[in-house]
Coordinates of C-alpha atoms and ligand atoms in Angstrom, one line a residue:
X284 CA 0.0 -12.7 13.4
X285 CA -2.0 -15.8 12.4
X286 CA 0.2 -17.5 10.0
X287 CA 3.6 -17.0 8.4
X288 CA 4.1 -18.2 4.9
X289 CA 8.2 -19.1 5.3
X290 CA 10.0 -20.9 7.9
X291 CA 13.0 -19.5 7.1
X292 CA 13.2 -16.1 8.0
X293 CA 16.3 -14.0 7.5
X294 CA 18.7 -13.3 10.0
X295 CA 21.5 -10.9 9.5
X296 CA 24.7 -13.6 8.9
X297 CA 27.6 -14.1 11.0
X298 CA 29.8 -13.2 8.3
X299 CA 28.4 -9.9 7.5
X300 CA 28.2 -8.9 10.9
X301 CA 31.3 -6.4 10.8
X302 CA 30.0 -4.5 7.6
X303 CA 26.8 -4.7 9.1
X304 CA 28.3 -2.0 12.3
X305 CA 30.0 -0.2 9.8
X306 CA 27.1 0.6 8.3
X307 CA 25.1 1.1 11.4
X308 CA 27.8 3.9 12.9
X309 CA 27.8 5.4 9.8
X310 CA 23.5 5.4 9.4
X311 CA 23.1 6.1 13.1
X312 CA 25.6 9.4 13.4
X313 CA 24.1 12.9 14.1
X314 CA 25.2 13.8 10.6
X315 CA 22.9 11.6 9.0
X316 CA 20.0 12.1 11.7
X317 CA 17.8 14.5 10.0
X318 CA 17.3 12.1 7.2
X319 CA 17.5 8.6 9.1
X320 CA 14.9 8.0 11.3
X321 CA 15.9 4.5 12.3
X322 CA 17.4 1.5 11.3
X323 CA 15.7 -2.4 11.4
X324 CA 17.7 -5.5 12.0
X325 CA 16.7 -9.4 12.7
X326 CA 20.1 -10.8 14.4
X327 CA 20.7 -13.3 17.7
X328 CA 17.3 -14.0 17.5
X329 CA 15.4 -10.7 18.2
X330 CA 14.6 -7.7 15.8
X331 CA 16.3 -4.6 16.5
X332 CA 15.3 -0.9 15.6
X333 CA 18.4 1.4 16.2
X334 CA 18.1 5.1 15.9
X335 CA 20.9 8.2 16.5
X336 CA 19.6 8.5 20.2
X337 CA 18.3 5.3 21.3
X338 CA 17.9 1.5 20.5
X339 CA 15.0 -1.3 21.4
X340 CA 15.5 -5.1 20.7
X341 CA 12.7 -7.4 20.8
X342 CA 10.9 -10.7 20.0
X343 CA 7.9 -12.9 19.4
X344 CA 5.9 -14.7 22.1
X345 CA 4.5 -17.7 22.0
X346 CA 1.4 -16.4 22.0
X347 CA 2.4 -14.5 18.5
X348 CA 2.6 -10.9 20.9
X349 CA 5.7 -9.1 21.3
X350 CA 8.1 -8.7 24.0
X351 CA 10.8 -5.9 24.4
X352 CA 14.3 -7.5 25.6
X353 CA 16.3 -4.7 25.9
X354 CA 16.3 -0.8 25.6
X355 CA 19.5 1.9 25.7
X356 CA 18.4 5.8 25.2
X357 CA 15.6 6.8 24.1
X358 CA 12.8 3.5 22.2
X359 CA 12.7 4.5 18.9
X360 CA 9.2 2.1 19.1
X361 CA 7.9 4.1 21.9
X362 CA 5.0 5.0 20.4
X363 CA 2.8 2.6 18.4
X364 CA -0.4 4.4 18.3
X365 CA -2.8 5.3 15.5
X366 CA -4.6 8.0 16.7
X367 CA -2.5 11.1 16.2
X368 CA -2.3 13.8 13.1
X369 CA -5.9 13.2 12.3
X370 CA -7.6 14.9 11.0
X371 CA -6.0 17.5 8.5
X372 CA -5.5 20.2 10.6
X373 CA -3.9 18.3 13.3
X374 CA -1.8 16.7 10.7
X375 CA -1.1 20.0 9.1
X376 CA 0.1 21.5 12.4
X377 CA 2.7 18.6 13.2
X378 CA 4.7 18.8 9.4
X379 CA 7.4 16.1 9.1
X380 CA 7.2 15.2 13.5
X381 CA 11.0 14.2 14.7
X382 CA 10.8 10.6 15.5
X383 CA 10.4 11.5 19.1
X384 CA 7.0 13.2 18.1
X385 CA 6.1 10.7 15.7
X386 CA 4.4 6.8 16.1
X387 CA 5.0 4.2 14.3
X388 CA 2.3 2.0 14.1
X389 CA 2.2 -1.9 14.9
X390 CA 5.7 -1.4 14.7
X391 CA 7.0 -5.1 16.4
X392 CA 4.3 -6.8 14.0
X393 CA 5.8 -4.6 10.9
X394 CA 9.5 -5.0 11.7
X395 CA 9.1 -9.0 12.5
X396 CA 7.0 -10.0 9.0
X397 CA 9.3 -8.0 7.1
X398 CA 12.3 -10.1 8.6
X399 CA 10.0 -13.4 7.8
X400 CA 11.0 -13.4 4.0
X401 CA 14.0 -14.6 3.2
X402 CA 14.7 -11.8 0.7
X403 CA 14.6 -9.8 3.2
X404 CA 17.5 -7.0 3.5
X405 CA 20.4 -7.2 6.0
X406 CA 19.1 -3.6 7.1
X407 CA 16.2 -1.9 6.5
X408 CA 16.5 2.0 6.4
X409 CA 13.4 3.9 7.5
X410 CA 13.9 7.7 5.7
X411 CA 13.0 10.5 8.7
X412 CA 9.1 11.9 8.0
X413 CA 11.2 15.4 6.8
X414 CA 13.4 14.0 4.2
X415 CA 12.7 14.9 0.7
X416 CA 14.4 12.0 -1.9
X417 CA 16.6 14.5 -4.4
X418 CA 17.2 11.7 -6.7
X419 CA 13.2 11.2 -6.9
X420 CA 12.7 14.8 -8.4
X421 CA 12.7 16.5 -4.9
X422 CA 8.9 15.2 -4.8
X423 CA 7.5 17.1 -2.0
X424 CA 5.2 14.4 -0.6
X425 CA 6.8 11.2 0.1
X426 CA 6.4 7.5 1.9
X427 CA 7.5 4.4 2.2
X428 CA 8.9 4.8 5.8
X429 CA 6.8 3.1 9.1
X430 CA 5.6 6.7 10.4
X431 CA 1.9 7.7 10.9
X432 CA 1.3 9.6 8.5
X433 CA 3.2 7.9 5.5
X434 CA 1.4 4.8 6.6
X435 CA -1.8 6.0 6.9
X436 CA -4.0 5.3 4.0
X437 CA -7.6 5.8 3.7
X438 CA -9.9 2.9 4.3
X439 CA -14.1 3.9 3.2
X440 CA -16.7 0.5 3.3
X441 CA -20.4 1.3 2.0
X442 CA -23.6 0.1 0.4
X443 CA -25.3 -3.7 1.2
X444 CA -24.2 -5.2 4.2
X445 CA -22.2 -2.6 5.5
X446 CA -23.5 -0.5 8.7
X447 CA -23.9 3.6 8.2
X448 CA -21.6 5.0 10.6
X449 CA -20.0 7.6 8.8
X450 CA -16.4 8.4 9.7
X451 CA -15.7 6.9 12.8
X452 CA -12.8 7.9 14.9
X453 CA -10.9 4.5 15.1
X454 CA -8.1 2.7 12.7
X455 CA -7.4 -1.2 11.3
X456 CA -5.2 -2.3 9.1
X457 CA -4.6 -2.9 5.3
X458 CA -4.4 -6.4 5.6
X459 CA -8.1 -6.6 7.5
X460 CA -9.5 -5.2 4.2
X461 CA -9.3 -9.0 2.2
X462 CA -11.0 -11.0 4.7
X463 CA -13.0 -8.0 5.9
X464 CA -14.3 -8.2 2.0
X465 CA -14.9 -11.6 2.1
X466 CA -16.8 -11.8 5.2
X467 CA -18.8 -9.0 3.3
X468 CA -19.3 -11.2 0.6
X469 CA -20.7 -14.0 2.4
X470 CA -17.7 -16.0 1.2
X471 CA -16.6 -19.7 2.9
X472 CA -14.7 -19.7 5.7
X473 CA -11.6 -22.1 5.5
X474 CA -12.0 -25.2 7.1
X475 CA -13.9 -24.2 10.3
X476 CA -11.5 -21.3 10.8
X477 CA -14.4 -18.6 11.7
X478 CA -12.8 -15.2 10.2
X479 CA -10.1 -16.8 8.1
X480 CA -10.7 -16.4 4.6
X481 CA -7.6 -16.7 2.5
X482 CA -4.6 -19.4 3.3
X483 CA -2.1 -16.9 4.5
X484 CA -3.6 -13.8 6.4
X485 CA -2.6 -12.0 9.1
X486 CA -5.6 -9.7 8.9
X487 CA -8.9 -10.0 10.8
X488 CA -12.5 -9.4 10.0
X489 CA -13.6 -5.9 10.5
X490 CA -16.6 -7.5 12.3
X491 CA -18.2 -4.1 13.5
X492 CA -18.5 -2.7 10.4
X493 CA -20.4 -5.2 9.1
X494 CA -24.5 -5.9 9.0
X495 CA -24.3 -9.7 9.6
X496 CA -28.5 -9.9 8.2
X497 CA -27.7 -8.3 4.5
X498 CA -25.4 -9.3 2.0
X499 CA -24.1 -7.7 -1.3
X500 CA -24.5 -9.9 -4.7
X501 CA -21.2 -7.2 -5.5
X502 CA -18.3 -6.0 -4.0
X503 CA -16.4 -3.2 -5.9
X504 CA -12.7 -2.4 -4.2
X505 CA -11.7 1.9 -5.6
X506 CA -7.4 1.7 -4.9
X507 CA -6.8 5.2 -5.0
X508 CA -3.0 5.1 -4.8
X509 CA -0.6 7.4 -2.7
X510 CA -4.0 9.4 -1.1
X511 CA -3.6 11.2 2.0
X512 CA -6.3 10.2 4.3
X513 CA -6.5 13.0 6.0
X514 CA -7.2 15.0 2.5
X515 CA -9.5 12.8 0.8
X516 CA -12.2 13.1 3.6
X517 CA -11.7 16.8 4.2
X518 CA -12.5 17.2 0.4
X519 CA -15.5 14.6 0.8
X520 CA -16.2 16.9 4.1
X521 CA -16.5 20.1 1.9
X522 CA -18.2 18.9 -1.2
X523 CA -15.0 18.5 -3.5
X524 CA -15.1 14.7 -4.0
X525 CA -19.0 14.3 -3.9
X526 CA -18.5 10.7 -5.0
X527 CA -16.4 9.7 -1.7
X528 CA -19.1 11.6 0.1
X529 CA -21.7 9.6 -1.2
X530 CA -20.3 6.4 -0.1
X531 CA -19.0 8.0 3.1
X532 CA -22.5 8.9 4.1
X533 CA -23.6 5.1 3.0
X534 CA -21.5 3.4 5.0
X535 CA -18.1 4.2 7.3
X536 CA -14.7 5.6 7.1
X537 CA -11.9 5.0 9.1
X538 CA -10.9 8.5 10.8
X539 CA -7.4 7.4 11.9
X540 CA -6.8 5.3 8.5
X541 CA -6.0 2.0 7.5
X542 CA -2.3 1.2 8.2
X543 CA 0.1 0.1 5.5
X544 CA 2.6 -2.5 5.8
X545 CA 6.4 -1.8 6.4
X546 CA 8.0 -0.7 3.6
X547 CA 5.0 1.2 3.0
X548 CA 5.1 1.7 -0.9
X549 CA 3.1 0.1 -3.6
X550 CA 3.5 -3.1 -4.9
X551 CA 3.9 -4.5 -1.2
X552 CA 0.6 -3.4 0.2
X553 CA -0.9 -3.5 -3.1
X554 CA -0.4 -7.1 -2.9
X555 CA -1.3 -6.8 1.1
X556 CA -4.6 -5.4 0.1
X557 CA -5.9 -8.1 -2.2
X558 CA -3.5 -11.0 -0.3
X559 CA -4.2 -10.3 3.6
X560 CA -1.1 -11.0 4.6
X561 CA 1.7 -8.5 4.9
X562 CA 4.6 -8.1 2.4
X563 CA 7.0 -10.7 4.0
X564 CA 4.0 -13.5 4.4
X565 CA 3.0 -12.9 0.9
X566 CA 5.9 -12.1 -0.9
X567 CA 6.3 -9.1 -3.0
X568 CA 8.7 -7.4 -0.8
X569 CA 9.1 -4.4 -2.1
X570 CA 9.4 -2.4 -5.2
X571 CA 12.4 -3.9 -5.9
X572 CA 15.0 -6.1 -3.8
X573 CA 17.7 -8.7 -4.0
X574 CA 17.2 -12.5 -4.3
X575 CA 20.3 -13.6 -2.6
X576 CA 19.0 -17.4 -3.9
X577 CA 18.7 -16.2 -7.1
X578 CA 21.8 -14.0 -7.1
X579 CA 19.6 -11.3 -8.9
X580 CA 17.9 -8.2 -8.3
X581 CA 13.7 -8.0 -8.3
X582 CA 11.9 -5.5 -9.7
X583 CA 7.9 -5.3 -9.1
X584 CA 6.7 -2.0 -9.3
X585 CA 7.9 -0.7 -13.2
X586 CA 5.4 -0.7 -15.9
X587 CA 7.5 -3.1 -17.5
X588 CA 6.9 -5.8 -14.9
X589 CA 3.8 -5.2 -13.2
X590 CA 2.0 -7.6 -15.6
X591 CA 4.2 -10.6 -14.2
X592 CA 4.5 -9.3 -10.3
X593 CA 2.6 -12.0 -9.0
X594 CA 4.8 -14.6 -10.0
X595 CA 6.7 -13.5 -7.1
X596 CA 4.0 -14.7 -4.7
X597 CA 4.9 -17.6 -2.0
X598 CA 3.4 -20.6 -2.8
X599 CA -0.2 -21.2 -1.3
X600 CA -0.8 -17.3 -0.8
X601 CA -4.5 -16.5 -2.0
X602 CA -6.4 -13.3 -3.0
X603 CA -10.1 -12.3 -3.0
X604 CA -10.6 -13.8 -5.8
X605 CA -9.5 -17.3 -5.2
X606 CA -12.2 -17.0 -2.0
X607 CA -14.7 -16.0 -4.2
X608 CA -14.1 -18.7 -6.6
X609 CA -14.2 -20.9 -4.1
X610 CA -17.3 -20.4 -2.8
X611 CA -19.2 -19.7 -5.9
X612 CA -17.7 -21.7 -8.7
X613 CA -19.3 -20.4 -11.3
X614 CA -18.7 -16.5 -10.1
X615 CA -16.7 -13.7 -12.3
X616 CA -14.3 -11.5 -11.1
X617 CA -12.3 -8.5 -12.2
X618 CA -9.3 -6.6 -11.8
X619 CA -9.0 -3.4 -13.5
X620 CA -5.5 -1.7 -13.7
X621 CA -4.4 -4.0 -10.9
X622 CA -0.9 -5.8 -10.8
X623 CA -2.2 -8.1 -8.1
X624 CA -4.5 -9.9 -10.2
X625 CA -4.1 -13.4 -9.5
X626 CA -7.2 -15.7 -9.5
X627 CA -9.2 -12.9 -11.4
X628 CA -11.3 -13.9 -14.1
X629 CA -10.6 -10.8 -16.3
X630 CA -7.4 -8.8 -15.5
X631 CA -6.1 -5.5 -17.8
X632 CA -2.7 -7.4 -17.5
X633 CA -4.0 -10.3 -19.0
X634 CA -3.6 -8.4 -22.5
X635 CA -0.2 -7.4 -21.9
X636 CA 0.7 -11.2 -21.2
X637 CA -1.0 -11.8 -24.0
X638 CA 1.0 -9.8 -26.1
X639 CA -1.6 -7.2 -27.1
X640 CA -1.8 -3.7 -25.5
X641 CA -5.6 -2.3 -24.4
X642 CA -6.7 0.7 -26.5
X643 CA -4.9 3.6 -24.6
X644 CA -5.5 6.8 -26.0
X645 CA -2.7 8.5 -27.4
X646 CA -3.2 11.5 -25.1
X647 CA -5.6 12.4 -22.4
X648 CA -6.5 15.8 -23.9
X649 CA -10.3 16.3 -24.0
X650 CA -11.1 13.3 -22.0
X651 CA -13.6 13.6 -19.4
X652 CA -12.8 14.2 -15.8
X653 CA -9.0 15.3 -16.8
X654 CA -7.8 19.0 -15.2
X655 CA -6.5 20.0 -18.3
X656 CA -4.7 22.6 -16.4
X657 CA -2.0 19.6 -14.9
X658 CA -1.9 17.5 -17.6
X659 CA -0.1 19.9 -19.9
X660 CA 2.9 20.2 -17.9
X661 CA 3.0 17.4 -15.8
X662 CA 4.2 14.1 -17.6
X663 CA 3.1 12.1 -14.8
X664 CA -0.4 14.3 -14.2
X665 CA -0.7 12.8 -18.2
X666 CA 0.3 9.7 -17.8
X667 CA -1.8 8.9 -14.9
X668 CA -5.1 10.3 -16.9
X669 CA -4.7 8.1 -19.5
X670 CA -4.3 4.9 -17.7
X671 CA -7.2 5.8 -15.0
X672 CA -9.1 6.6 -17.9
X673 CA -8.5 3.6 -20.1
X674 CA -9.2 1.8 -16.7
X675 CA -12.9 3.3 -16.4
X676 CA -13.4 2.6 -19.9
X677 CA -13.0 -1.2 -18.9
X678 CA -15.1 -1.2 -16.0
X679 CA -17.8 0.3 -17.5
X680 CA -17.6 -2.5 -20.5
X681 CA -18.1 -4.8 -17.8
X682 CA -20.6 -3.6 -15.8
X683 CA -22.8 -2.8 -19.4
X684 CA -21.4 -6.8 -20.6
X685 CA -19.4 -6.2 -23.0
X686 CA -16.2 -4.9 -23.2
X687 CA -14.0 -5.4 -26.8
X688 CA -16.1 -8.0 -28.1
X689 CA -16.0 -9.8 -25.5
X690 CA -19.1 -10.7 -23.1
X691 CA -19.4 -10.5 -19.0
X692 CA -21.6 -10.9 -16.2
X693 CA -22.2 -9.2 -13.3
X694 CA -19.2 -9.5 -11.1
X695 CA -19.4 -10.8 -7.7
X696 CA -15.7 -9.1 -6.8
X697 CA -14.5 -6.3 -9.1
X698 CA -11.1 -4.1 -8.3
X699 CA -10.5 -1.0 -10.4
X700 CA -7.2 0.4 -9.4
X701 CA -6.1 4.6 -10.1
X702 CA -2.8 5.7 -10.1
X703 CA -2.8 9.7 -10.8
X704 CA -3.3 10.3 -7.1
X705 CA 0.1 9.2 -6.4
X706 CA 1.8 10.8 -9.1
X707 CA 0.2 14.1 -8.4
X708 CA 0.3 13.5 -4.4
X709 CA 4.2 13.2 -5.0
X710 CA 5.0 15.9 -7.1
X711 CA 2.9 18.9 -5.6
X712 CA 2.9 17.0 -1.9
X713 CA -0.5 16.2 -0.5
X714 CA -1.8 19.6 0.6
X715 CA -1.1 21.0 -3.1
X716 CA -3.8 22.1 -5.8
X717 CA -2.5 19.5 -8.2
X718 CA -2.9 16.9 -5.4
X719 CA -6.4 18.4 -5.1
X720 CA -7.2 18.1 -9.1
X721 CA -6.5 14.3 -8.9
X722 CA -8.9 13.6 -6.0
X723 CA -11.5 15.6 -7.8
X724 CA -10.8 13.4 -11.3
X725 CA -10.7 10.1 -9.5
X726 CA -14.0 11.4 -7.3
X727 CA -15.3 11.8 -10.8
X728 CA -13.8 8.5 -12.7
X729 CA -15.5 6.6 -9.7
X730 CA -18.3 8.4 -10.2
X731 CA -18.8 6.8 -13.6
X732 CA -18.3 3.6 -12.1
X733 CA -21.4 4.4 -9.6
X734 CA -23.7 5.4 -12.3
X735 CA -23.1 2.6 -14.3
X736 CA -24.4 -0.1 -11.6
X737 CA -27.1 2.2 -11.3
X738 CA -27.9 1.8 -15.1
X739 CA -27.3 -2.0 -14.8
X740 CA -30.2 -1.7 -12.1
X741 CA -27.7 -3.6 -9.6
X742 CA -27.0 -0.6 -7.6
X743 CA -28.9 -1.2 -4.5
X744 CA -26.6 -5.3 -3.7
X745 CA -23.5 -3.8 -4.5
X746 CA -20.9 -2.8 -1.5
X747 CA -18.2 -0.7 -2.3
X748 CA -14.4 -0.4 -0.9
X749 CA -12.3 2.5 -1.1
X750 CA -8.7 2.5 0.1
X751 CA -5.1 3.2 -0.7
X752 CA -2.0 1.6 -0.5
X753 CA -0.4 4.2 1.5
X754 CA -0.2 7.5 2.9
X755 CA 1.8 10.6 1.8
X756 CA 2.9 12.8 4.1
X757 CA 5.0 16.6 2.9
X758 CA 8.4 16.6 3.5
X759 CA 11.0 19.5 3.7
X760 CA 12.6 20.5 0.6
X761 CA 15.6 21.8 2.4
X762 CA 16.2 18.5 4.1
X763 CA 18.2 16.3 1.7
X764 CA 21.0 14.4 1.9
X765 CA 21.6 10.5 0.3
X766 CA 23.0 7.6 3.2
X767 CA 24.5 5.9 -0.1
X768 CA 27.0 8.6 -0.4
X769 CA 27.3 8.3 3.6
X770 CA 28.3 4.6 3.2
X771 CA 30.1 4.9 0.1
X772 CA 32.5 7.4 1.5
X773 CA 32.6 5.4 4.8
X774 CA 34.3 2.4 2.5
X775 CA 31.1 0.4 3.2
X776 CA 30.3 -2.0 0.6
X777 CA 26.0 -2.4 0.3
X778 CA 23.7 -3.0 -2.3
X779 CA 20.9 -0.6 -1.6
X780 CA 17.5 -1.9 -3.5
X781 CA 14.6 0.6 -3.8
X782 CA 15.8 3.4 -0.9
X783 CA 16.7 1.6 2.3
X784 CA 16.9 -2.5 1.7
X785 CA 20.9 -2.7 2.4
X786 CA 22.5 -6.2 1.4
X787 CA 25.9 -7.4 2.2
X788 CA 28.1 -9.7 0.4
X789 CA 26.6 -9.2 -2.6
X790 CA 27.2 -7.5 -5.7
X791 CA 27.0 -3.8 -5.5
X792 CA 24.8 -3.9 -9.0
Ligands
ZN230 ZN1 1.4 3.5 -4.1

């Protein structure tokens, strides 16, 4: 924790305190505990996680560490390690681990910064690693909560600059990958911070990764959203997603993933990715959540407001591409299908701002790199094509300098971000065939991407990134069961924002 970007963070109220146990005794009894995991609280001055069969309170040093203050039954924080379920076969023979078998990764870290916004909920809900969401089409692979594996995401670093390790049994975090990008770069330190890139970041450079002698003229960042780490390089491992492989074998991947910040769902670490700072330092909370200051609810992660998401930024937090810009003044940047675009040059959500839609084809039926066989019937499978495709189609404009009659250099920092692995990594879980089809289209779409800098001659100074936002870990479709109907019956009065931010005292909405 370098820096936080509020000095005002929230504190569960005196007034609400009462509704506030309610809730708890209803969230934290046995007939809620196959789908609870625990509850998170900031109140008195410590952060709290309380689960069915055990509670730990703690707080900040002054050195920015953590200390535990007090623990009844069993520490719901016990473990805080990064190195189990990894790799797939170890995941697969742990499914959906009890929180007693689970870890929850730089938990105190994830809990406090969360608790640092002042949007922040009164409770925050984590949903048990089992629990299959009913209302979200009983998707069999799910995240959003702090456990390994629905935190895990993916983190691959190749080409100039970056040492060839290959997959390397160790783990960082999501927010090292902005400054970890610009120390790749070559970009200006802040003042005569050594490491720190961007004004609020609470990740560090991935030093050991990095070839301090060479230096890319390019850095391309691949999001692939919602991918199981664990599955991506077992498919790179057996020749099903030669792309990945390729930049695997150039460079390094993260055996034990790069961890998402808590809630662990898109728009926040998304926004973590390209920020360095974690969800409550940066600002885009959530998917959605309550402005108590604004007496209105927030919504980020809808295709009707991703093009102005970032407006929901704290004031002085900076992406990648503000560093670059800094350093080079003259440099171009892009971001491709990315909500967190601010500070890029060209952005896909620059057109929608501008009131003009880029050329989507009407259906993604005969485009390349599509498995026809999920698009028919799966609208999200369809969807997904479409817009990864149409993203391609834009990178490759602007790697070839022209893209809809417009004209563009090289890029110094380009992002191109894919969305069918999510959808398909939801609906079939992450060990499915359909989850399987979209690693092999996005190996391919990225593949595309590769051949063009080839073609540009540029190949050989480029570094490449690939990561996701998140991980996705199968649930169990016979354990359901909704904590709103739990509360509701209970007479407890909460506003529940995307799955698990409870508010009191404030309309139900
Ligand atoms: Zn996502």
């Amino acid at each position: 924790m370098e820096q936080t970007a509020t000095t005002h963070p929230h504190q569960l109220p005196d007034a609400h305190r009462a509704e506030a146990e309610a809730a708890l005794e209803v969230l934290l009894d046995s007939s809620l505990d196959r789908i609870v995991d625990m509850v998170c609280t900031s109140r008195d001055g410590a952060y709290e996680a309380l689960a069915h069969d055990g509670r730990v309170a703690f707080r900040r040093t002054a050195d920015g560490s953590y200390e535990r203050i007090a623990v009844s039954g069993r520490d719901p924080l016990a473990d805080q390690t990064t190195a189990k379920f990894t790799p797939l076969a170890d995941e697969r023979a742990n499914p959906f681990p009890h929180r007693s078998e689970n870890a929850y990764p730089h938990a105190f870290d994830q809990i406090a910064q969360l608790f640092d916004a002042p949007a922040a909920p009164d409770l925050c809900v984590l949903h048990s690693a089992a629990h299959n969401w009913e209302d979200q089409g009983g998707h069999l692979g799910e995240h959003g909560s702090l456990g390994l594996v629905q935190a895990r995401a993916p983190f691959v670093l190749a080409g100039k600059g970056v040492r060839k390790l290959g997959l390397v049994p160790r783990s960082a975090r999501l927010v090292d990958v902005a400054p970890t990008i610009c120390a790749l770069l070559g970009c200006a330190p802040l003042g005569d911070h050594d490491g720190k890139f961007l004004a609020v970041q609470d990740g560090r450079v991935l030093t050991d990764l990095l070839d301090p002698d060479e230096r890319p003229r390019t850095v391309v960042g691949f999001l692939f959203d919602g991918t199981n780490s664990n599955v991506l390089y077992d498919m790179a491992a057996r020749g099903e997603a030669p792309n990945v492989a390729r930049l695997i074998e150039m460079g390094v991947a993260l055996g034990h993933g790069a961890l998402a910040s808590l809630p662990t769902v898109t728009l926040a670490n998304h926004t973590s990715i390209i920020t360095g700072a974690h969800p409550g330092h940066h600002g885009v909370l959530n998917n959605a959540w309550y402005d108590r200051a604004a007496a209105e609810q927030v919504i980020t992660n809808s295709s009707a407001t991703w093009p102005w998401s970032m407006q929901h930024l704290f004031p002085g937090v900076e992406t990648i591409h503000h560093a670059v810009h800094r350093t080079w003044g003259d440099a171009f940047t892009a971001s491709v299908n990315e909500p967190c675009d601010t500070g890029a040059d060209y952005s896909t959500f620059d057109f929608f701002r501008r009131g003009e839609v880029p050329p989507i084809p009407k259906d993604p039926f005969g485009l390349p790199h599509t498995t026809e066989r999920f698009v028919r019937p799966s609208k999200d499978y369809s969807w997904s094509s479409v817009v990864d495709h149409m993203g391609v189609d834009q990178a490759l404009g602007i790697i070839a300098g022209n893209y809809r009659d417009a004209s563009y250099p090289t890029p110094r920092f380009m992002w191109c971000n894919f969305t069918l692995t999510d959808a398909a990594m939801h609906e079939g879980g992450p060990y499915s065939e359909v989850a399987a089809a979209s690693v092999r289209d996005s190996d391919g779409r990225i593949g595309e991407i590769l051949s063009a800098f080839e073609r540009a001659g540029v190949f050989d100074e480029c570094a490449f990134a690939l990561v996701a936002d998140h991980g996705m870990e199968q649930n169990d479709p016979t354990c359901r069961g909704d904590w709103d109907v739990a509360l509701r019956a209970a007479g407890v009065e909460a506003r529940d924002e995307a799955y698990g931010f409870l508010y009191f005292g404030v309309p139900r909405g």
